[in-house]
Coordinates of C-alpha atoms in Angstrom, one line a residue:
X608 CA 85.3 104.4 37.6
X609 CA 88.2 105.4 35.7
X610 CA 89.8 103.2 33.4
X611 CA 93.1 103.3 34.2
X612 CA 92.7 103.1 38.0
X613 CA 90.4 100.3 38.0
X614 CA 92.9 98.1 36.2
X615 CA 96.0 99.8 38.5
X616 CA 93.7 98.1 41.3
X617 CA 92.7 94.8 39.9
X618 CA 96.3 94.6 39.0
X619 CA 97.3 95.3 42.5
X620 CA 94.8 93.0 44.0
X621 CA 96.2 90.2 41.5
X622 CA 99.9 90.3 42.7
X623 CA 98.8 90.9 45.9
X624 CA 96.8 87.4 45.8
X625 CA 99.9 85.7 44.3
X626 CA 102.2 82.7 45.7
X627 CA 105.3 84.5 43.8
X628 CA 106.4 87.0 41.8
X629 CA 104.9 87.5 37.7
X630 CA 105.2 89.0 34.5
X631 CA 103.5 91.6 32.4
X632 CA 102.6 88.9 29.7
X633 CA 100.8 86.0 32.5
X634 CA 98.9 89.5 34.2
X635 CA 98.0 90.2 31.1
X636 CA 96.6 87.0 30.1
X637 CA 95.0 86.6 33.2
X638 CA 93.4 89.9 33.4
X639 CA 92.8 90.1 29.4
X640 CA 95.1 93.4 29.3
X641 CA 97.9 93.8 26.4
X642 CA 101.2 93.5 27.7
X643 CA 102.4 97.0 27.3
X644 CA 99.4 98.0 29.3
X645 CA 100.5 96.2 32.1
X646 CA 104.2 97.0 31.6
X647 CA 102.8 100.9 32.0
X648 CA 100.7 100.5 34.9
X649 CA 103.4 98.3 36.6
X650 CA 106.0 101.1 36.2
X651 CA 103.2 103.3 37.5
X652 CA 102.7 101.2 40.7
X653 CA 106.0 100.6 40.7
X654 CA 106.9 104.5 41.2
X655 CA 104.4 105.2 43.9
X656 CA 106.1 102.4 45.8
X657 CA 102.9 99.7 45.5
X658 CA 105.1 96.5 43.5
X659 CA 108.6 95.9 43.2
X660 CA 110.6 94.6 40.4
X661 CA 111.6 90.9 42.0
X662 CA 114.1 89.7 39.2
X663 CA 116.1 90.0 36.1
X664 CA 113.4 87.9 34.6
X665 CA 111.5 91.6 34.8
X666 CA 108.4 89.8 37.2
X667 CA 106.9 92.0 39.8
X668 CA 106.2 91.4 43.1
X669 CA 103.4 93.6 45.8
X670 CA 105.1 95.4 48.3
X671 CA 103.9 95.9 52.0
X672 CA 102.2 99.6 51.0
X673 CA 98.8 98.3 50.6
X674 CA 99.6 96.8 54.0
X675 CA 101.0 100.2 55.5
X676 CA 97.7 101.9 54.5
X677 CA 95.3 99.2 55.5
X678 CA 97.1 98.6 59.0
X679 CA 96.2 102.8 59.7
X680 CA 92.9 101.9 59.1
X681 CA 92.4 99.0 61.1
X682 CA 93.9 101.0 63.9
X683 CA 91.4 103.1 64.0
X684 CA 88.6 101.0 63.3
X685 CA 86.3 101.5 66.2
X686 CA 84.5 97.8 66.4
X687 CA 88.2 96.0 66.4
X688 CA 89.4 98.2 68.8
X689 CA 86.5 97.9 71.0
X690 CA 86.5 93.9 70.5
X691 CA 90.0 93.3 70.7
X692 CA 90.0 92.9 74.6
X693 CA 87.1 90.6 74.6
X694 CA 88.4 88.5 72.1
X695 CA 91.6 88.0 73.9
X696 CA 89.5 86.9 76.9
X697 CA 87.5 84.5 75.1
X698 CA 90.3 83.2 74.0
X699 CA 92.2 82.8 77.0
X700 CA 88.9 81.1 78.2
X701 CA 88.6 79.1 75.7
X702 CA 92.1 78.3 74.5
X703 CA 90.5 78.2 70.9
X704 CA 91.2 80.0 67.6
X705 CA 88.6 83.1 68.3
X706 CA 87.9 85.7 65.3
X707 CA 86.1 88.9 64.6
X708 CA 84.4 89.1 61.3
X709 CA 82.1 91.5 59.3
X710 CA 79.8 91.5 56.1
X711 CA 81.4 92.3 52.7
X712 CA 79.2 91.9 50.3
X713 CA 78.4 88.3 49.5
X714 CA 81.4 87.5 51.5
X715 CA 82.7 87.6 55.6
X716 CA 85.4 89.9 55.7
X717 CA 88.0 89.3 58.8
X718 CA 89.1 91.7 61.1
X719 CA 91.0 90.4 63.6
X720 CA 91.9 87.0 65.1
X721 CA 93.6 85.5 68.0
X722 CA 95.4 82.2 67.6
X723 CA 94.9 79.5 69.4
X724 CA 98.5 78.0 71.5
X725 CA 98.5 74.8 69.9
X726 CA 97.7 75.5 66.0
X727 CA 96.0 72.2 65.3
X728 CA 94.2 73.1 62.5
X729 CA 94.7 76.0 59.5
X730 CA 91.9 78.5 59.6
X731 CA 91.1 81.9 58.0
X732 CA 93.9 85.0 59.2
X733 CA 92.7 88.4 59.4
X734 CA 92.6 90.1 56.0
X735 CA 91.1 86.8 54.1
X736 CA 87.4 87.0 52.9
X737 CA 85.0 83.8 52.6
X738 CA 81.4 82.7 51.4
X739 CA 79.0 84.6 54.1
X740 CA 77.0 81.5 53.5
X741 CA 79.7 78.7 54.0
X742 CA 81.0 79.5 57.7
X743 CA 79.7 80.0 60.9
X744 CA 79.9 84.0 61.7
X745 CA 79.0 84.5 58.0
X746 CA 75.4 82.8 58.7
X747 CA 75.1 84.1 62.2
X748 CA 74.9 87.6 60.5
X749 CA 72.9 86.4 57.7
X750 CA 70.1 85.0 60.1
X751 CA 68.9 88.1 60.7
X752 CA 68.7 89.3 57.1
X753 CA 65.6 89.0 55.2
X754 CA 64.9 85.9 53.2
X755 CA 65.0 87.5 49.8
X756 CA 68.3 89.6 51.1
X757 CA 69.6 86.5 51.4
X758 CA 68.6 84.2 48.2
X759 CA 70.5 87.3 46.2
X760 CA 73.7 87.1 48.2
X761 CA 73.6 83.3 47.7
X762 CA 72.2 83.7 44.0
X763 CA 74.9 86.1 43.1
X764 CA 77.9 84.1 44.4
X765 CA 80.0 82.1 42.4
X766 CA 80.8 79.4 44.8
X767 CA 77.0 78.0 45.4
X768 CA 78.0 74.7 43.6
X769 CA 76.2 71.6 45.9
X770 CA 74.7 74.0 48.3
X771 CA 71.6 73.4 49.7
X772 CA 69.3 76.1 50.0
X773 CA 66.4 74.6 51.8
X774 CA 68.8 73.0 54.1
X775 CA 70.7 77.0 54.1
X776 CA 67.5 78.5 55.2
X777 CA 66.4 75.8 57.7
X778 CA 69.7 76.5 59.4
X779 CA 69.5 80.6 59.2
X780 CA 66.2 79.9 61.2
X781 CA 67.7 77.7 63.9
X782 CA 70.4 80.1 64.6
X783 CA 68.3 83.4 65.1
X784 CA 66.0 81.0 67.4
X785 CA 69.0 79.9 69.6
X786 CA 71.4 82.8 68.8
X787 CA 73.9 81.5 67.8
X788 CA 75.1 79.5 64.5
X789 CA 77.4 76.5 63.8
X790 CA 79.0 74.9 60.8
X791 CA 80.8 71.3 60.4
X792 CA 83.5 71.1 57.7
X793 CA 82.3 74.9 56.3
X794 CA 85.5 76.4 55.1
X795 CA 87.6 73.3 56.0
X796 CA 87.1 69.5 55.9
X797 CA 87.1 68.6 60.0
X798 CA 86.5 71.7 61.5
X799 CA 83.7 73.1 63.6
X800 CA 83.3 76.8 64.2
X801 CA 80.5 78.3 66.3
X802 CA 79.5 82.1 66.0
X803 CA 77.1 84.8 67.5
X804 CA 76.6 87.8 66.0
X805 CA 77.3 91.5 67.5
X806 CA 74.6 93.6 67.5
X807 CA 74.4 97.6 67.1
X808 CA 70.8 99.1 66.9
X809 CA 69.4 95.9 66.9
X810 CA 71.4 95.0 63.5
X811 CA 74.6 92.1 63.7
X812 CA 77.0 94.3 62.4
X813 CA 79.8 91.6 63.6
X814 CA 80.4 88.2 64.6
X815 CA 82.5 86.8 67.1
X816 CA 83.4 82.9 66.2
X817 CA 85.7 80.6 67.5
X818 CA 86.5 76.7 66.2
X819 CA 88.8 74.0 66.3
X820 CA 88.9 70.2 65.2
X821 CA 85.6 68.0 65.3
X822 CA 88.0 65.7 67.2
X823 CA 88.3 68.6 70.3
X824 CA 84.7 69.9 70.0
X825 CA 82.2 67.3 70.4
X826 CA 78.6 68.6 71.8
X827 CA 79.6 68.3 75.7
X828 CA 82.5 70.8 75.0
X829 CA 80.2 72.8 72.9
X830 CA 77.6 73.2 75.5
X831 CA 80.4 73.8 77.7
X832 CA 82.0 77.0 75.4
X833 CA 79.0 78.3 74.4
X834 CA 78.4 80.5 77.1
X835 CA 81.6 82.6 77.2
X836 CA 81.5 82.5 73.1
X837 CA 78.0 84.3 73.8
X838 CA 78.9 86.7 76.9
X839 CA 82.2 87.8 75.0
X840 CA 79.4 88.8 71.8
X841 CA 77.0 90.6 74.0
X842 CA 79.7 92.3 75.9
X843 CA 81.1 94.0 72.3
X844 CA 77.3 94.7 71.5
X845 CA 77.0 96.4 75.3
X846 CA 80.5 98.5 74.5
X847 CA 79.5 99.7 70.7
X848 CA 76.3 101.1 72.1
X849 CA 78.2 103.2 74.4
X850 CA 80.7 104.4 71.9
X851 CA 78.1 104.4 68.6

């Protein structure tokens, strides 16, 4: 990859990841790049409309560009458009935060969510990227990977710290028995999610998840969600197969 563009785009990514607005110098430091380098590819991104100078202080800011671009993707992004209806079901069904999410790598990439009326607990927004191995959908995919597949996505992540990887691959083996995958305090201290993964081919290309507090979802209203978590993943799986 080019030089130049790959630190345009790590610098992008940076201030695109930040609370506020920075400098050349803090980039710099952060991404190990001279300040003048920075201060020329932020003019750079600056012209094509990417960042934005925020103050007199001369800190930058990410504009909504990236956002522009990605949106015209998403639109036509064949497995959200097709899932979108049957998430909003599910969700009406369930009342529930519901999600669609997707391999990235090592990590679950999310496509789309709808939010649940009451917002009781704060949980991933479409856009955000987690540990495959941490939450639900990301292990409902990986269930149906192949054991080595697997130990290198885990091996090659750097947020394994205290993870179990007997008690990982016990787990991966419950949920391709039953179907359907479940993690307790994953992402988040106090939250269960469920998942089931969308299949295309034969291959989970997708999950569908939904969770909420422990405190709302103990196993009788579990067993009690499971089955429209499950028809609203095989009903995806049914419309890709017509469209794929």
């Amino acid at each position: 990859m080019d030089k130049t563009l790959r630190k345009g785009l790590q610098l992008l990514e940076t201030l695109a990841a930040s609370n506020g607005p920075r400098g050349a110098a803090e980039l710099g430091r952060e991404l190990d790049l001279t300040r003048s380098n920075v201060s020329r590819l932020l003019g750079t991104l600056a012209e094509l409309g990417f960042v934005r100078r925020a103050d007199e202080a001369g800190r930058y800011a990410a504009t909504l560009k990236a956002w522009e671009i990605g949106m015209r993707i998403m639109s036509r992004d064949p497995l959200r458009r097709t899932a979108q209806p049957f998430l909003r079901a599910l969700h009406a069904e369930t009342g529930l935060n519901v999600f669609l999410a997707v391999l990235d790598g090592d990590d679950v990439l999310y496509l789309d969510k709808v939010e649940a009326n009451t917002i009781s607990h704060v949980s991933a927004q479409p856009g955000m990227r987690l540990p495959a191995f941490l939450i639900s959908s990301g292990r409902a995919m990986l269930a149906w990977h192949k054991p080595e597949m697997v130990g290198a996505r885990v091996a090659s992540h750097p947020r394994t710290a205290g993870l179990d990887r007997d008690d990982l691959s016990a787990d991966l083996t419950l949920t391709r028995e039953r179907g359907w995958a479940m993690t307790v305090d994953g992402s988040r201290e106090g939250v269960i999610s469920l998942a089931v993964p969308v299949f295309l081919a034969d291959l989970p290309v997708a999950a569908v998840a939904m969770s909420g507090p422990k405190a709302e979802l103990d196993q009788k209203r579990r067993e009690a969600l499971l089955p429209a978590l499950l028809n609203a993943a095989a009903r995806i799986s049914e419309a890709l197969a017509h469209i794929g």
